[in-house]
Structure formats: C-alpha cells, structure tokens
Amino acid sequence: SQTIHQWPATLVQPVGSPLSLECTVEGTSNPNLYWYRQAAGRGLQLLFYSVGIGQISSEVPQNLSASRPQDRQFILSSKKLLLSDSGFYLCAWRGENSNQPQHFGDGTRLSIL
Amino acid sequence: RKEVEQDPGPFNVPEGATVAFNCTYSNSASQSFFWYRQDCRKEPKLLMSVYSSGNEDGRFTAQLNRASQYISLLIRDSKLSDSATYLCAVNMDMRFGAGTRLTVKP
C-alpha cells in the first residue's frame, strides 16, 4: 500500500532563517505531489504541485520554492522565512488519474519567531 | 467568487441529529469531488468520494448536483466522534473548501 512521510512534525524557526521540509511517498510511482499551507482556523492554500521530476507549478507568489529531485520526493524550501510563513504545511500525493483523491502526510507545524 | 465555498459553521448539534453541509464550486468542468474530515491539529483524511448518482457509506451520504454546482454531505444519527471539520475537495482545481466545523454535543 502507499504511504506518505513528511518531516519534521514541528519546527520553530527565527525570522530570516532558511527552511527545508521534505516529503516522500512509498508504494507508487509517478505520483502527483502537492504542498499546501493551512493557517490557524483557515482552509488549505495550494502552494505548489508537481506532475513529474523537475516539474513544479507555483500557485502563489511568495518567498517559498519547491523542488522534486526524485520521483517520490518533494521538498519545500525558503531562503529567508517571514513571520507570515507560520502555519501547518501539508504534503499530499495523488495517482496520475485526476479522478483519484489526494492523500495527506501528517503535516509540519511551523512557527516563526 | 471563490472556487470552492463552504459554510464555515460552526454547526452545533445534539447526538442523534441529522446534519447536512453544502459545498459550491465554480468550475463547471470539474469531474471529481471528495469529502475529507480534519480533526484538530491533524491532517485531512479522506471520508468519501462523491459519485454522480450519489453514494452512501453507513451514516454518511454524499450527493452531487451538477446543475447548481454543489456537493453535499449528510450525516445521520450524529455521534460525539463526528465532531471535526469537514472539507470538500474539487479535484479539477486541486482546491479545498475552507471547511465546515461540526460539534456534536451529548
């Protein structure tokens, strides 16, 4: 069966520091991969999605970036974090068929001080 | 207009009540729809898919109205454990609604 791993679970970072969140999927090949952010008490904001290695689509302009160096690895990065980057970051995967649902990792709770 | 909209609630209902949520979407070309459940400080988990003809899973019933571009979730005989936020998802746009919060009280 397919599983998705996301780490770390929680992170506290100072403003201006870099960020790297990693997500890996097991048990499937060529998944669609997604990064979402959820602010406290709010909905899911789609940040990036990827349909293949090296293919990244950005949904919102911001100081975050994403990379997909391997088929089942998706990384969210920032060179300099802002206070507004605080939130719950969720990685998700979906099969190639667009009629399939997305499945989420456990999430990373990021606090910027 | 937002691509996917939900009534944020909260819906506060007694145990055993029937409660329904709606979710509207703007992209008429959307083909696949889902309901997720999200517990506090946890990731969303798939509750059920929404099929064109409507579908049922135990106490939960999902329906799709293409003409009016909305999906619905009906929960019968509410349990305390149903308390959560319910998110609708429209796969065409990979968008989620902001969620409807449900609290079931004894």
PDB file of C-alpha atoms in Angstrom:
ATOM      1  CA  SER A   1       0.000   0.000   0.000  1.00  0.00           C
ATOM      2  CA  GLN A   2       1.010   3.582  -0.473  1.00  0.00           C
ATOM      3  CA  THR A   3       2.351   5.701   2.354  1.00  0.00           C
ATOM      4  CA  ILE A   4       3.462   9.288   2.596  1.00  0.00           C
ATOM      5  CA  HIS A   5       6.075  10.555   5.013  1.00  0.00           C
ATOM      6  CA  GLN A   6       6.556  14.150   5.971  1.00  0.00           C
ATOM      7  CA  TRP A   7       9.054  15.616   8.373  1.00  0.00           C
ATOM      8  CA  PRO A   8       9.690  17.244  10.731  1.00  0.00           C
ATOM      9  CA  ALA A   9       6.394  17.190  12.600  1.00  0.00           C
ATOM     10  CA  THR A  10       7.046  20.524  14.290  1.00  0.00           C
ATOM     11  CA  LEU A  11       9.565  23.250  13.661  1.00  0.00           C
ATOM     12  CA  VAL A  12      10.350  26.553  15.344  1.00  0.00           C
ATOM     13  CA  GLN A  13      12.477  28.904  13.278  1.00  0.00           C
ATOM     14  CA  PRO A  14      13.604  32.525  13.653  1.00  0.00           C
ATOM     15  CA  VAL A  15      12.621  35.123  11.075  1.00  0.00           C
ATOM     16  CA  GLY A  16      15.131  35.232   8.258  1.00  0.00           C
ATOM     17  CA  SER A  17      16.311  31.656   8.654  1.00  0.00           C
ATOM     18  CA  PRO A  18      16.145  29.074   5.828  1.00  0.00           C
ATOM     19  CA  LEU A  19      13.637  26.248   5.593  1.00  0.00           C
ATOM     20  CA  SER A  20      13.598  22.771   4.149  1.00  0.00           C
ATOM     21  CA  LEU A  21      10.626  20.431   4.549  1.00  0.00           C
ATOM     22  CA  GLU A  22      10.753  17.008   2.992  1.00  0.00           C
ATOM     23  CA  CYS A  23       8.041  14.672   1.806  1.00  0.00           C
ATOM     24  CA  THR A  24       8.422  11.182   0.373  1.00  0.00           C
ATOM     25  CA  VAL A  25       5.894   8.727  -0.973  1.00  0.00           C
ATOM     26  CA  GLU A  26       6.231   4.947  -0.998  1.00  0.00           C
ATOM     27  CA  GLY A  27       4.355   2.267  -2.843  1.00  0.00           C
ATOM     28  CA  THR A  28       3.522   4.165  -6.002  1.00  0.00           C
ATOM     29  CA  SER A  29       5.323   5.592  -8.997  1.00  0.00           C
ATOM     30  CA  ASN A  30       4.925   8.880 -10.831  1.00  0.00           C
ATOM     31  CA  PRO A  31       2.543  10.386  -8.278  1.00  0.00           C
ATOM     32  CA  ASN A  32       1.244  13.924  -8.446  1.00  0.00           C
ATOM     33  CA  LEU A  33       2.643  15.750  -5.429  1.00  0.00           C
ATOM     34  CA  TYR A  34       1.332  18.818  -3.647  1.00  0.00           C
ATOM     35  CA  TRP A  35       2.306  21.285  -0.931  1.00  0.00           C
ATOM     36  CA  TYR A  36      -0.472  23.070   0.957  1.00  0.00           C
ATOM     37  CA  ARG A  37      -0.385  25.554   3.805  1.00  0.00           C
ATOM     38  CA  GLN A  38      -3.124  25.945   6.373  1.00  0.00           C
ATOM     39  CA  ALA A  39      -3.160  28.992   8.610  1.00  0.00           C
ATOM     40  CA  ALA A  40      -4.766  28.581  12.029  1.00  0.00           C
ATOM     41  CA  GLY A  41      -8.526  28.150  11.654  1.00  0.00           C
ATOM     42  CA  ARG A  42      -8.362  28.555   7.890  1.00  0.00           C
ATOM     43  CA  GLY A  43      -8.647  26.421   4.787  1.00  0.00           C
ATOM     44  CA  LEU A  44      -5.956  24.771   2.682  1.00  0.00           C
ATOM     45  CA  GLN A  45      -3.963  27.022   0.388  1.00  0.00           C
ATOM     46  CA  LEU A  46      -2.326  25.224  -2.528  1.00  0.00           C
ATOM     47  CA  LEU A  47       1.312  26.345  -2.765  1.00  0.00           C
ATOM     48  CA  PHE A  48       2.934  24.043  -5.332  1.00  0.00           C
ATOM     49  CA  TYR A  49       2.178  20.926  -7.288  1.00  0.00           C
ATOM     50  CA  SER A  50       4.265  18.619  -9.402  1.00  0.00           C
ATOM     51  CA  VAL A  51       3.314  16.069 -12.044  1.00  0.00           C
ATOM     52  CA  GLY A  52       6.844  14.728 -12.521  1.00  0.00           C
ATOM     53  CA  ILE A  53      10.531  15.039 -11.692  1.00  0.00           C
ATOM     54  CA  GLY A  54      11.702  18.623 -12.063  1.00  0.00           C
ATOM     55  CA  GLN A  55       8.196  19.842 -12.947  1.00  0.00           C
ATOM     56  CA  ILE A  56       6.901  22.391 -10.458  1.00  0.00           C
ATOM     57  CA  SER A  57       3.871  24.629 -10.739  1.00  0.00           C
ATOM     58  CA  SER A  58       3.550  27.537  -8.339  1.00  0.00           C
ATOM     59  CA  GLU A  59       0.144  28.743  -7.281  1.00  0.00           C
ATOM     60  CA  VAL A  60       1.007  31.860  -5.314  1.00  0.00           C
ATOM     61  CA  PRO A  61       3.966  34.277  -5.465  1.00  0.00           C
ATOM     62  CA  GLN A  62       5.908  34.133  -2.233  1.00  0.00           C
ATOM     63  CA  ASN A  63       9.302  33.500  -0.740  1.00  0.00           C
ATOM     64  CA  LEU A  64       8.858  29.740  -0.870  1.00  0.00           C
ATOM     65  CA  SER A  65      10.058  27.340  -3.528  1.00  0.00           C
ATOM     66  CA  ALA A  66       9.619  23.645  -4.228  1.00  0.00           C
ATOM     67  CA  SER A  67      11.723  21.010  -5.890  1.00  0.00           C
ATOM     68  CA  ARG A  68      11.224  17.411  -6.971  1.00  0.00           C
ATOM     69  CA  PRO A  69      14.652  15.854  -7.323  1.00  0.00           C
ATOM     70  CA  GLN A  70      13.303  12.302  -7.416  1.00  0.00           C
ATOM     71  CA  ASP A  71      10.034  10.729  -8.492  1.00  0.00           C
ATOM     72  CA  ARG A  72       8.724  10.270  -4.966  1.00  0.00           C
ATOM     73  CA  GLN A  73      10.420  13.170  -3.189  1.00  0.00           C
ATOM     74  CA  PHE A  74       9.033  16.672  -2.849  1.00  0.00           C
ATOM     75  CA  ILE A  75      10.850  19.422  -0.974  1.00  0.00           C
ATOM     76  CA  LEU A  76       9.579  22.796   0.198  1.00  0.00           C
ATOM     77  CA  SER A  77      12.232  25.443   0.811  1.00  0.00           C
ATOM     78  CA  SER A  78      12.786  29.035   1.702  1.00  0.00           C
ATOM     79  CA  LYS A  79      15.944  31.091   1.854  1.00  0.00           C
ATOM     80  CA  LYS A  80      14.535  33.578   4.388  1.00  0.00           C
ATOM     81  CA  LEU A  81      11.434  32.905   6.427  1.00  0.00           C
ATOM     82  CA  LEU A  82       8.891  35.613   7.216  1.00  0.00           C
ATOM     83  CA  LEU A  83       6.546  35.778  10.199  1.00  0.00           C
ATOM     84  CA  SER A  84       3.671  35.213   7.777  1.00  0.00           C
ATOM     85  CA  ASP A  85       5.132  31.819   6.814  1.00  0.00           C
ATOM     86  CA  SER A  86       3.890  30.329  10.071  1.00  0.00           C
ATOM     87  CA  GLY A  87       1.302  27.638   9.558  1.00  0.00           C
ATOM     88  CA  PHE A  88       0.557  23.973   9.092  1.00  0.00           C
ATOM     89  CA  TYR A  89       2.283  22.632   5.977  1.00  0.00           C
ATOM     90  CA  LEU A  90       0.804  19.578   4.358  1.00  0.00           C
ATOM     91  CA  CYS A  91       2.236  17.388   1.638  1.00  0.00           C
ATOM     92  CA  ALA A  92      -0.175  15.297  -0.405  1.00  0.00           C
ATOM     93  CA  TRP A  93       0.003  12.787  -3.224  1.00  0.00           C
ATOM     94  CA  ARG A  94      -2.421  11.562  -5.814  1.00  0.00           C
ATOM     95  CA  GLY A  95      -2.258   8.999  -8.568  1.00  0.00           C
ATOM     96  CA  GLU A  96      -1.982  10.047 -12.198  1.00  0.00           C
ATOM     97  CA  ASN A  97      -5.721   9.679 -12.688  1.00  0.00           C
ATOM     98  CA  SER A  98      -7.310  13.030 -11.894  1.00  0.00           C
ATOM     99  CA  ASN A  99     -10.419  11.264 -10.570  1.00  0.00           C
ATOM    100  CA  GLN A 100      -8.473   9.913  -7.612  1.00  0.00           C
ATOM    101  CA  PRO A 101      -8.423  11.650  -4.236  1.00  0.00           C
ATOM    102  CA  GLN A 102      -5.392  13.191  -2.606  1.00  0.00           C
ATOM    103  CA  HIS A 103      -3.813  11.657   0.472  1.00  0.00           C
ATOM    104  CA  PHE A 104      -2.010  13.755   3.037  1.00  0.00           C
ATOM    105  CA  GLY A 105       1.076  13.387   5.147  1.00  0.00           C
ATOM    106  CA  ASP A 106       0.934  14.091   8.863  1.00  0.00           C
ATOM    107  CA  GLY A 107       1.902  17.739   8.313  1.00  0.00           C
ATOM    108  CA  THR A 108       4.573  20.044   9.694  1.00  0.00           C
ATOM    109  CA  ARG A 109       3.589  22.708  12.172  1.00  0.00           C
ATOM    110  CA  LEU A 110       5.914  25.664  11.534  1.00  0.00           C
ATOM    111  CA  SER A 111       6.214  28.543  13.964  1.00  0.00           C
ATOM    112  CA  ILE A 112       8.270  31.593  13.091  1.00  0.00           C
ATOM    113  CA  LEU A 113       9.600  33.676  15.965  1.00  0.00           C
TER     114      LEU A 113
ATOM    115  CA  ARG B   1     -16.198  34.305  -6.162  1.00  0.00           C
ATOM    116  CA  LYS B   2     -14.042  31.648  -4.502  1.00  0.00           C
ATOM    117  CA  GLU B   3     -13.512  28.455  -6.458  1.00  0.00           C
ATOM    118  CA  VAL B   4     -14.793  26.242  -3.662  1.00  0.00           C
ATOM    119  CA  GLU B   5     -17.009  27.602  -0.903  1.00  0.00           C
ATOM    120  CA  GLN B   6     -18.380  26.129   2.267  1.00  0.00           C
ATOM    121  CA  ASP B   7     -20.391  27.480   5.158  1.00  0.00           C
ATOM    122  CA  PRO B   8     -17.757  27.679   7.920  1.00  0.00           C
ATOM    123  CA  GLY B   9     -20.297  26.966  10.645  1.00  0.00           C
ATOM    124  CA  PRO B  10     -19.918  26.083  13.397  1.00  0.00           C
ATOM    125  CA  PHE B  11     -22.733  23.587  13.401  1.00  0.00           C
ATOM    126  CA  ASN B  12     -23.578  22.582  16.961  1.00  0.00           C
ATOM    127  CA  VAL B  13     -25.947  19.629  17.053  1.00  0.00           C
ATOM    128  CA  PRO B  14     -27.100  17.140  19.676  1.00  0.00           C
ATOM    129  CA  GLU B  15     -26.211  13.468  19.468  1.00  0.00           C
ATOM    130  CA  GLY B  16     -28.527  11.617  17.149  1.00  0.00           C
ATOM    131  CA  ALA B  17     -29.287  14.644  14.989  1.00  0.00           C
ATOM    132  CA  THR B  18     -29.084  14.730  11.226  1.00  0.00           C
ATOM    133  CA  VAL B  19     -26.883  17.447   9.788  1.00  0.00           C
ATOM    134  CA  ALA B  20     -26.089  18.452   6.222  1.00  0.00           C
ATOM    135  CA  PHE B  21     -23.305  20.519   4.700  1.00  0.00           C
ATOM    136  CA  ASN B  22     -23.123  22.009   1.246  1.00  0.00           C
ATOM    137  CA  CYS B  23     -20.142  22.973  -0.846  1.00  0.00           C
ATOM    138  CA  THR B  24     -20.333  25.020  -4.032  1.00  0.00           C
ATOM    139  CA  TYR B  25     -17.755  25.042  -6.803  1.00  0.00           C
ATOM    140  CA  SER B  26     -17.200  27.440  -9.675  1.00  0.00           C
ATOM    141  CA  ASN B  27     -15.501  25.300 -12.333  1.00  0.00           C
ATOM    142  CA  SER B  28     -18.274  23.602 -14.283  1.00  0.00           C
ATOM    143  CA  ALA B  29     -15.731  21.275 -15.902  1.00  0.00           C
ATOM    144  CA  SER B  30     -14.906  19.668 -12.542  1.00  0.00           C
ATOM    145  CA  GLN B  31     -15.290  15.907 -12.606  1.00  0.00           C
ATOM    146  CA  SER B  32     -14.282  14.505  -9.250  1.00  0.00           C
ATOM    147  CA  PHE B  33     -15.315  15.524  -5.783  1.00  0.00           C
ATOM    148  CA  PHE B  34     -14.477  14.358  -2.293  1.00  0.00           C
ATOM    149  CA  TRP B  35     -15.266  14.949   1.346  1.00  0.00           C
ATOM    150  CA  TYR B  36     -12.482  14.958   3.914  1.00  0.00           C
ATOM    151  CA  ARG B  37     -12.567  15.027   7.667  1.00  0.00           C
ATOM    152  CA  GLN B  38      -9.975  17.001   9.615  1.00  0.00           C
ATOM    153  CA  ASP B  39      -9.540  16.681  13.348  1.00  0.00           C
ATOM    154  CA  CYS B  40      -7.952  19.487  15.341  1.00  0.00           C
ATOM    155  CA  ARG B  41      -4.247  19.859  14.529  1.00  0.00           C
ATOM    156  CA  LYS B  42      -4.271  16.831  12.271  1.00  0.00           C
ATOM    157  CA  GLU B  43      -4.086  16.248   8.540  1.00  0.00           C
ATOM    158  CA  PRO B  44      -7.276  15.933   6.439  1.00  0.00           C
ATOM    159  CA  LYS B  45      -8.346  12.333   5.903  1.00  0.00           C
ATOM    160  CA  LEU B  46     -10.493  11.123   3.051  1.00  0.00           C
ATOM    161  CA  LEU B  47     -14.036  10.469   4.215  1.00  0.00           C
ATOM    162  CA  MET B  48     -15.676   9.569   0.930  1.00  0.00           C
ATOM    163  CA  SER B  49     -15.767  10.233  -2.771  1.00  0.00           C
ATOM    164  CA  VAL B  50     -18.833  11.838  -4.302  1.00  0.00           C
ATOM    165  CA  TYR B  51     -20.339   9.992  -7.238  1.00  0.00           C
ATOM    166  CA  SER B  52     -22.716  11.432  -9.813  1.00  0.00           C
ATOM    167  CA  SER B  53     -25.590   9.239  -8.702  1.00  0.00           C
ATOM    168  CA  GLY B  54     -24.997   9.892  -5.019  1.00  0.00           C
ATOM    169  CA  ASN B  55     -23.457   7.419  -2.618  1.00  0.00           C
ATOM    170  CA  GLU B  56     -23.809   6.253   0.922  1.00  0.00           C
ATOM    171  CA  ASP B  57     -21.348   4.900   3.454  1.00  0.00           C
ATOM    172  CA  GLY B  58     -23.057   3.943   6.675  1.00  0.00           C
ATOM    173  CA  ARG B  59     -24.446   7.102   8.266  1.00  0.00           C
ATOM    174  CA  PHE B  60     -22.873   9.320   5.621  1.00  0.00           C
ATOM    175  CA  THR B  61     -24.486  10.237   2.301  1.00  0.00           C
ATOM    176  CA  ALA B  62     -22.820  12.324  -0.391  1.00  0.00           C
ATOM    177  CA  GLN B  63     -24.590  13.885  -3.331  1.00  0.00           C
ATOM    178  CA  LEU B  64     -23.648  15.890  -6.382  1.00  0.00           C
ATOM    179  CA  ASN B  65     -25.804  18.492  -8.098  1.00  0.00           C
ATOM    180  CA  ARG B  66     -24.069  19.412 -11.344  1.00  0.00           C
ATOM    181  CA  ALA B  67     -26.739  21.832 -12.493  1.00  0.00           C
ATOM    182  CA  SER B  68     -26.333  24.001  -9.402  1.00  0.00           C
ATOM    183  CA  GLN B  69     -22.659  23.120  -8.967  1.00  0.00           C
ATOM    184  CA  TYR B  70     -22.673  21.913  -5.426  1.00  0.00           C
ATOM    185  CA  ILE B  71     -21.988  18.774  -3.443  1.00  0.00           C
ATOM    186  CA  SER B  72     -23.495  17.851  -0.127  1.00  0.00           C
ATOM    187  CA  LEU B  73     -22.721  15.649   2.846  1.00  0.00           C
ATOM    188  CA  LEU B  74     -25.452  14.315   5.092  1.00  0.00           C
ATOM    189  CA  ILE B  75     -24.657  12.774   8.446  1.00  0.00           C
ATOM    190  CA  ARG B  76     -27.410  10.809  10.146  1.00  0.00           C
ATOM    191  CA  ASP B  77     -27.574   9.804  13.793  1.00  0.00           C
ATOM    192  CA  SER B  78     -24.644  12.064  14.727  1.00  0.00           C
ATOM    193  CA  LYS B  79     -22.106  10.711  17.186  1.00  0.00           C
ATOM    194  CA  LEU B  80     -19.823  12.636  19.501  1.00  0.00           C
ATOM    195  CA  SER B  81     -16.929  11.247  17.465  1.00  0.00           C
ATOM    196  CA  ASP B  82     -18.251  13.005  14.351  1.00  0.00           C
ATOM    197  CA  SER B  83     -17.064  16.321  15.801  1.00  0.00           C
ATOM    198  CA  ALA B  84     -14.476  17.617  13.339  1.00  0.00           C
ATOM    199  CA  THR B  85     -14.051  19.982  10.409  1.00  0.00           C
ATOM    200  CA  TYR B  86     -15.367  18.687   7.097  1.00  0.00           C
ATOM    201  CA  LEU B  87     -13.624  19.819   3.939  1.00  0.00           C
ATOM    202  CA  CYS B  88     -14.859  19.412   0.407  1.00  0.00           C
ATOM    203  CA  ALA B  89     -12.380  18.962  -2.428  1.00  0.00           C
ATOM    204  CA  VAL B  90     -12.708  19.550  -6.148  1.00  0.00           C
ATOM    205  CA  ASN B  91     -10.003  17.708  -7.982  1.00  0.00           C
ATOM    206  CA  MET B  92     -10.112  19.630 -11.236  1.00  0.00           C
ATOM    207  CA  ASP B  93      -8.604  22.627  -9.495  1.00  0.00           C
ATOM    208  CA  MET B  94      -6.985  20.758  -6.599  1.00  0.00           C
ATOM    209  CA  ARG B  95      -8.907  23.120  -4.375  1.00  0.00           C
ATOM    210  CA  PHE B  96     -10.412  22.603  -0.984  1.00  0.00           C
ATOM    211  CA  GLY B  97     -13.154  24.449   0.733  1.00  0.00           C
ATOM    212  CA  ALA B  98     -12.254  26.223   3.966  1.00  0.00           C
ATOM    213  CA  GLY B  99     -14.162  23.597   5.912  1.00  0.00           C
ATOM    214  CA  THR B 100     -17.306  23.370   7.987  1.00  0.00           C
ATOM    215  CA  ARG B 101     -16.843  22.809  11.679  1.00  0.00           C
ATOM    216  CA  LEU B 102     -19.196  20.351  13.343  1.00  0.00           C
ATOM    217  CA  THR B 103     -19.579  19.872  17.084  1.00  0.00           C
ATOM    218  CA  VAL B 104     -21.842  17.097  18.297  1.00  0.00           C
ATOM    219  CA  LYS B 105     -22.915  17.546  21.907  1.00  0.00           C
ATOM    220  CA  PRO B 106     -24.297  14.998  24.362  1.00  0.00           C
TER     221      PRO B 106
END
